[in-house]
Amino acid sequence: SYITGDERRTMLVSPLFVGADLYGLLVNELEITNSYSVSSIATQLSVTLRSLFMIEEQNKVRQSLQISLERFIRDNTKLEEIAQKDELTGLYNRRGFISNAERVLEEPSNQGKVAIICYADLDNLKTINDKFGHDDGDYALKTISQVLQESFRDTDIIGRIGGDEFLSLAITGSDCDVDSMKARLEK
């Protein structure tokens, strides 16, 4: 179907291959005097095809690696969040509090501002656990957590740093009103 006419033709067929990989055939209608160059052209085409396929494979591998890297970063971020959170209260644990406090304190925009640390300790947690059970002890810890979250801003850092010990870090301007912070906590 590719050859028109009824006249006799002489074709030169050369395989396009590298190693054991066959890519196709090079079919030429040439005069015998020009046939010497077909072999080198077939070799060059074969090597070029092999290079194109290798580049395509390399791009697929690169895409796969990129997807794996993105998944790894996403999973690592989730693990980092889990490692910094207290499971019971949802606040930062000691590691999360220290890490985030250091980050906030080192921010250039916070230089020259006032940093306020609030330490809270739940009195008699052992007594609550012994007398009423650990569920009620957990409820008390969650309640303290909620009070601290309602008393401080979303930008402040709040953490449960020990069994019944909590810390909060608030960065404020020089016009800090500590009395209003105390009032919010007491309320």
PDB file of C-alpha atoms in Angstrom:
ATOM      1  CA  SER A   1       0.000   0.000   0.000  1.00  0.00           C
ATOM      2  CA  TYR A   2       2.991   2.319   0.413  1.00  0.00           C
ATOM      3  CA  ILE A   3       4.434   1.600  -3.036  1.00  0.00           C
ATOM      4  CA  THR A   4       2.611   2.936  -6.069  1.00  0.00           C
ATOM      5  CA  GLY A   5       2.935   1.760  -9.628  1.00  0.00           C
ATOM      6  CA  ASP A   6       3.694  -1.605 -11.124  1.00  0.00           C
ATOM      7  CA  GLU A   7       7.340  -1.116 -11.993  1.00  0.00           C
ATOM      8  CA  ARG A   8      10.010  -3.253 -10.447  1.00  0.00           C
ATOM      9  CA  ARG A   9      11.771  -1.736  -7.433  1.00  0.00           C
ATOM     10  CA  THR A  10      14.871  -2.615  -5.491  1.00  0.00           C
ATOM     11  CA  MET A  11      14.577  -1.948  -1.752  1.00  0.00           C
ATOM     12  CA  LEU A  12      17.239  -2.016   0.904  1.00  0.00           C
ATOM     13  CA  VAL A  13      15.902  -3.065   4.329  1.00  0.00           C
ATOM     14  CA  SER A  14      18.004  -2.426   7.438  1.00  0.00           C
ATOM     15  CA  PRO A  15      16.970  -3.345  10.975  1.00  0.00           C
ATOM     16  CA  LEU A  16      17.014  -0.568  13.581  1.00  0.00           C
ATOM     17  CA  PHE A  17      18.332  -2.119  16.777  1.00  0.00           C
ATOM     18  CA  VAL A  18      20.644  -1.628  19.741  1.00  0.00           C
ATOM     19  CA  GLY A  19      21.659  -4.791  21.561  1.00  0.00           C
ATOM     20  CA  ALA A  20      18.635  -7.063  21.731  1.00  0.00           C
ATOM     21  CA  ASP A  21      16.128  -4.205  21.292  1.00  0.00           C
ATOM     22  CA  LEU A  22      14.633  -4.004  17.803  1.00  0.00           C
ATOM     23  CA  TYR A  23      12.937  -0.677  17.061  1.00  0.00           C
ATOM     24  CA  GLY A  24      11.809  -1.268  13.490  1.00  0.00           C
ATOM     25  CA  LEU A  25      13.064  -1.382   9.958  1.00  0.00           C
ATOM     26  CA  LEU A  26      14.542   1.243   7.671  1.00  0.00           C
ATOM     27  CA  VAL A  27      13.280   0.642   4.130  1.00  0.00           C
ATOM     28  CA  ASN A  28      14.985   2.537   1.323  1.00  0.00           C
ATOM     29  CA  GLU A  29      14.682   2.599  -2.417  1.00  0.00           C
ATOM     30  CA  LEU A  30      18.137   3.577  -3.522  1.00  0.00           C
ATOM     31  CA  GLU A  31      20.393   3.108  -6.434  1.00  0.00           C
ATOM     32  CA  ILE A  32      23.155   0.658  -5.709  1.00  0.00           C
ATOM     33  CA  THR A  33      25.766   3.414  -5.793  1.00  0.00           C
ATOM     34  CA  ASN A  34      24.164   5.159  -2.783  1.00  0.00           C
ATOM     35  CA  SER A  35      23.595   2.056  -0.677  1.00  0.00           C
ATOM     36  CA  TYR A  36      26.882   2.301   1.230  1.00  0.00           C
ATOM     37  CA  SER A  37      25.523   5.031   3.578  1.00  0.00           C
ATOM     38  CA  VAL A  38      22.365   3.136   4.643  1.00  0.00           C
ATOM     39  CA  SER A  39      24.175   1.073   7.273  1.00  0.00           C
ATOM     40  CA  SER A  40      25.605   4.115   9.086  1.00  0.00           C
ATOM     41  CA  ILE A  41      22.272   5.940   8.865  1.00  0.00           C
ATOM     42  CA  ALA A  42      20.487   2.901  10.328  1.00  0.00           C
ATOM     43  CA  THR A  43      23.015   2.770  13.172  1.00  0.00           C
ATOM     44  CA  GLN A  44      22.588   6.471  13.923  1.00  0.00           C
ATOM     45  CA  LEU A  45      18.793   6.172  13.847  1.00  0.00           C
ATOM     46  CA  SER A  46      18.963   3.166  16.167  1.00  0.00           C
ATOM     47  CA  VAL A  47      21.131   4.994  18.682  1.00  0.00           C
ATOM     48  CA  THR A  48      18.890   8.068  18.473  1.00  0.00           C
ATOM     49  CA  LEU A  49      15.768   5.983  19.063  1.00  0.00           C
ATOM     50  CA  ARG A  50      17.450   4.251  22.008  1.00  0.00           C
ATOM     51  CA  SER A  51      18.375   7.659  23.472  1.00  0.00           C
ATOM     52  CA  LEU A  52      14.801   8.909  23.090  1.00  0.00           C
ATOM     53  CA  PHE A  53      13.417   5.829  24.840  1.00  0.00           C
ATOM     54  CA  MET A  54      15.984   6.205  27.628  1.00  0.00           C
ATOM     55  CA  ILE A  55      15.033   9.868  28.092  1.00  0.00           C
ATOM     56  CA  GLU A  56      11.369   8.871  28.233  1.00  0.00           C
ATOM     57  CA  GLU A  57      12.148   6.192  30.855  1.00  0.00           C
ATOM     58  CA  GLN A  58      14.245   8.694  32.793  1.00  0.00           C
ATOM     59  CA  ASN A  59      11.359  11.176  32.812  1.00  0.00           C
ATOM     60  CA  LYS A  60       8.992   8.483  34.086  1.00  0.00           C
ATOM     61  CA  VAL A  61      11.449   7.590  36.863  1.00  0.00           C
ATOM     62  CA  ARG A  62      11.869  11.291  37.696  1.00  0.00           C
ATOM     63  CA  GLN A  63       8.084  11.718  37.923  1.00  0.00           C
ATOM     64  CA  SER A  64       7.800   8.653  40.124  1.00  0.00           C
ATOM     65  CA  LEU A  65      10.581   9.939  42.381  1.00  0.00           C
ATOM     66  CA  GLN A  66       8.902  13.355  42.593  1.00  0.00           C
ATOM     67  CA  ILE A  67       5.607  11.748  43.604  1.00  0.00           C
ATOM     68  CA  SER A  68       7.416   9.606  46.186  1.00  0.00           C
ATOM     69  CA  LEU A  69       9.255  12.654  47.535  1.00  0.00           C
ATOM     70  CA  GLU A  70       6.022  14.641  47.836  1.00  0.00           C
ATOM     71  CA  ARG A  71       4.353  11.701  49.623  1.00  0.00           C
ATOM     72  CA  PHE A  72       7.387  11.364  51.922  1.00  0.00           C
ATOM     73  CA  ILE A  73       7.311  15.077  52.777  1.00  0.00           C
ATOM     74  CA  ARG A  74       3.549  14.970  53.380  1.00  0.00           C
ATOM     75  CA  ASP A  75       3.842  11.870  55.595  1.00  0.00           C
ATOM     76  CA  ASN A  76       6.843  13.307  57.411  1.00  0.00           C
ATOM     77  CA  THR A  77       4.900  16.513  58.088  1.00  0.00           C
ATOM     78  CA  LYS A  78       2.037  14.475  59.542  1.00  0.00           C
ATOM     79  CA  LEU A  79       4.468  12.488  61.700  1.00  0.00           C
ATOM     80  CA  GLU A  80       6.096  15.704  62.891  1.00  0.00           C
ATOM     81  CA  GLU A  81       2.683  17.086  63.862  1.00  0.00           C
ATOM     82  CA  ILE A  82       1.823  13.867  65.695  1.00  0.00           C
ATOM     83  CA  ALA A  83       5.203  13.905  67.475  1.00  0.00           C
ATOM     84  CA  GLN A  84       4.569  17.457  68.709  1.00  0.00           C
ATOM     85  CA  LYS A  85       0.999  17.064  69.948  1.00  0.00           C
ATOM     86  CA  ASP A  86      -0.348  15.765  73.225  1.00  0.00           C
ATOM     87  CA  GLU A  87      -2.864  13.091  72.301  1.00  0.00           C
ATOM     88  CA  LEU A  88      -5.199  13.727  75.230  1.00  0.00           C
ATOM     89  CA  THR A  89      -5.522  17.523  75.099  1.00  0.00           C
ATOM     90  CA  GLY A  90      -4.538  18.320  71.516  1.00  0.00           C
ATOM     91  CA  LEU A  91      -2.070  20.918  72.828  1.00  0.00           C
ATOM     92  CA  TYR A  92       1.610  20.844  72.051  1.00  0.00           C
ATOM     93  CA  ASN A  93       3.618  18.372  74.100  1.00  0.00           C
ATOM     94  CA  ARG A  94       6.971  19.395  75.628  1.00  0.00           C
ATOM     95  CA  ARG A  95       8.834  18.868  72.324  1.00  0.00           C
ATOM     96  CA  GLY A  96       6.220  20.764  70.321  1.00  0.00           C
ATOM     97  CA  PHE A  97       6.061  23.625  72.805  1.00  0.00           C
ATOM     98  CA  ILE A  98       9.828  24.116  72.899  1.00  0.00           C
ATOM     99  CA  SER A  99      10.213  23.802  69.136  1.00  0.00           C
ATOM    100  CA  ASN A 100       7.438  26.293  68.356  1.00  0.00           C
ATOM    101  CA  ALA A 101       8.456  28.673  71.148  1.00  0.00           C
ATOM    102  CA  GLU A 102      12.012  28.783  69.781  1.00  0.00           C
ATOM    103  CA  ARG A 103      10.705  29.429  66.274  1.00  0.00           C
ATOM    104  CA  VAL A 104       8.445  32.291  67.435  1.00  0.00           C
ATOM    105  CA  LEU A 105      11.109  33.850  69.660  1.00  0.00           C
ATOM    106  CA  GLU A 106      13.635  33.823  66.811  1.00  0.00           C
ATOM    107  CA  GLU A 107      11.302  35.506  64.302  1.00  0.00           C
ATOM    108  CA  PRO A 108      12.675  38.933  63.412  1.00  0.00           C
ATOM    109  CA  SER A 109       9.187  40.459  63.609  1.00  0.00           C
ATOM    110  CA  ASN A 110       9.039  39.553  67.320  1.00  0.00           C
ATOM    111  CA  GLN A 111      12.330  41.200  68.258  1.00  0.00           C
ATOM    112  CA  GLY A 112      11.798  43.945  70.847  1.00  0.00           C
ATOM    113  CA  LYS A 113       8.380  42.636  71.863  1.00  0.00           C
ATOM    114  CA  VAL A 114       7.388  41.341  75.276  1.00  0.00           C
ATOM    115  CA  ALA A 115       7.190  37.584  75.807  1.00  0.00           C
ATOM    116  CA  ILE A 116       4.890  36.364  78.558  1.00  0.00           C
ATOM    117  CA  ILE A 117       5.107  32.835  79.956  1.00  0.00           C
ATOM    118  CA  CYS A 118       2.178  31.446  81.878  1.00  0.00           C
ATOM    119  CA  TYR A 119       2.762  28.305  83.945  1.00  0.00           C
ATOM    120  CA  ALA A 120      -0.274  26.342  85.103  1.00  0.00           C
ATOM    121  CA  ASP A 121      -0.301  23.269  87.303  1.00  0.00           C
ATOM    122  CA  LEU A 122      -3.396  21.185  88.036  1.00  0.00           C
ATOM    123  CA  ASP A 123      -3.436  20.638  91.788  1.00  0.00           C
ATOM    124  CA  ASN A 124      -4.326  17.209  93.174  1.00  0.00           C
ATOM    125  CA  LEU A 125      -4.461  15.296  89.864  1.00  0.00           C
ATOM    126  CA  LYS A 126      -3.339  12.151  91.683  1.00  0.00           C
ATOM    127  CA  THR A 127      -6.183  12.552  94.154  1.00  0.00           C
ATOM    128  CA  ILE A 128      -8.690  13.019  91.313  1.00  0.00           C
ATOM    129  CA  ASN A 129      -7.375   9.877  89.594  1.00  0.00           C
ATOM    130  CA  ASP A 130      -7.382   7.837  92.830  1.00  0.00           C
ATOM    131  CA  LYS A 131     -10.763   9.002  94.102  1.00  0.00           C
ATOM    132  CA  PHE A 132     -12.790   9.381  90.876  1.00  0.00           C
ATOM    133  CA  GLY A 133     -10.819   7.401  88.284  1.00  0.00           C
ATOM    134  CA  HIS A 134      -8.561   8.212  85.363  1.00  0.00           C
ATOM    135  CA  ASP A 135     -11.444   9.213  83.108  1.00  0.00           C
ATOM    136  CA  ASP A 136     -12.240  12.087  85.461  1.00  0.00           C
ATOM    137  CA  GLY A 137      -8.527  12.928  85.689  1.00  0.00           C
ATOM    138  CA  ASP A 138      -8.422  13.080  81.884  1.00  0.00           C
ATOM    139  CA  TYR A 139     -11.542  15.249  81.930  1.00  0.00           C
ATOM    140  CA  ALA A 140      -9.812  17.670  84.330  1.00  0.00           C
ATOM    141  CA  LEU A 141      -6.751  17.863  82.054  1.00  0.00           C
ATOM    142  CA  LYS A 142      -8.956  18.473  79.010  1.00  0.00           C
ATOM    143  CA  THR A 143     -10.842  21.192  80.912  1.00  0.00           C
ATOM    144  CA  ILE A 144      -7.598  22.983  81.822  1.00  0.00           C
ATOM    145  CA  SER A 145      -6.571  22.683  78.174  1.00  0.00           C
ATOM    146  CA  GLN A 146      -9.850  24.250  77.061  1.00  0.00           C
ATOM    147  CA  VAL A 147      -9.543  27.089  79.597  1.00  0.00           C
ATOM    148  CA  LEU A 148      -6.049  27.900  78.333  1.00  0.00           C
ATOM    149  CA  GLN A 149      -7.149  27.783  74.684  1.00  0.00           C
ATOM    150  CA  GLU A 150     -10.055  30.137  75.412  1.00  0.00           C
ATOM    151  CA  SER A 151      -7.850  32.486  77.429  1.00  0.00           C
ATOM    152  CA  PHE A 152      -5.020  32.837  74.933  1.00  0.00           C
ATOM    153  CA  ARG A 153      -4.973  33.858  71.289  1.00  0.00           C
ATOM    154  CA  ASP A 154      -4.588  31.460  68.366  1.00  0.00           C
ATOM    155  CA  THR A 155      -1.117  32.898  67.767  1.00  0.00           C
ATOM    156  CA  ASP A 156       0.020  32.049  71.313  1.00  0.00           C
ATOM    157  CA  ILE A 157       1.729  28.740  72.011  1.00  0.00           C
ATOM    158  CA  ILE A 158       0.141  26.453  74.582  1.00  0.00           C
ATOM    159  CA  GLY A 159       1.534  23.118  75.663  1.00  0.00           C
ATOM    160  CA  ARG A 160       1.150  20.327  78.159  1.00  0.00           C
ATOM    161  CA  ILE A 161       4.746  19.848  79.219  1.00  0.00           C
ATOM    162  CA  GLY A 162       4.229  17.247  81.908  1.00  0.00           C
ATOM    163  CA  GLY A 163       1.510  15.136  83.496  1.00  0.00           C
ATOM    164  CA  ASP A 164      -0.417  18.080  84.977  1.00  0.00           C
ATOM    165  CA  GLU A 165       1.815  20.990  83.963  1.00  0.00           C
ATOM    166  CA  PHE A 166       0.976  23.484  81.223  1.00  0.00           C
ATOM    167  CA  LEU A 167       2.878  26.377  79.662  1.00  0.00           C
ATOM    168  CA  SER A 168       1.701  29.218  77.457  1.00  0.00           C
ATOM    169  CA  LEU A 169       3.824  31.696  75.550  1.00  0.00           C
ATOM    170  CA  ALA A 170       2.345  34.977  74.364  1.00  0.00           C
ATOM    171  CA  ILE A 171       4.245  37.581  72.376  1.00  0.00           C
ATOM    172  CA  THR A 172       2.792  41.051  72.853  1.00  0.00           C
ATOM    173  CA  GLY A 173       3.676  44.635  72.160  1.00  0.00           C
ATOM    174  CA  SER A 174       5.140  46.962  74.742  1.00  0.00           C
ATOM    175  CA  ASP A 175       1.589  47.982  75.758  1.00  0.00           C
ATOM    176  CA  CYS A 176       0.926  44.539  77.226  1.00  0.00           C
ATOM    177  CA  ASP A 177      -1.969  44.374  79.662  1.00  0.00           C
ATOM    178  CA  VAL A 178      -1.107  41.501  81.991  1.00  0.00           C
ATOM    179  CA  ASP A 179      -4.131  42.245  84.187  1.00  0.00           C
ATOM    180  CA  SER A 180      -6.559  41.576  81.314  1.00  0.00           C
ATOM    181  CA  MET A 181      -4.769  38.264  80.633  1.00  0.00           C
ATOM    182  CA  LYS A 182      -5.190  37.293  84.277  1.00  0.00           C
ATOM    183  CA  ALA A 183      -8.854  38.311  84.153  1.00  0.00           C
ATOM    184  CA  ARG A 184      -9.473  36.106  81.085  1.00  0.00           C
ATOM    185  CA  LEU A 185      -7.854  33.160  82.853  1.00  0.00           C
ATOM    186  CA  GLU A 186      -9.830  33.703  86.062  1.00  0.00           C
ATOM    187  CA  LYS A 187     -13.058  34.056  84.106  1.00  0.00           C
TER     188      LYS A 187
END
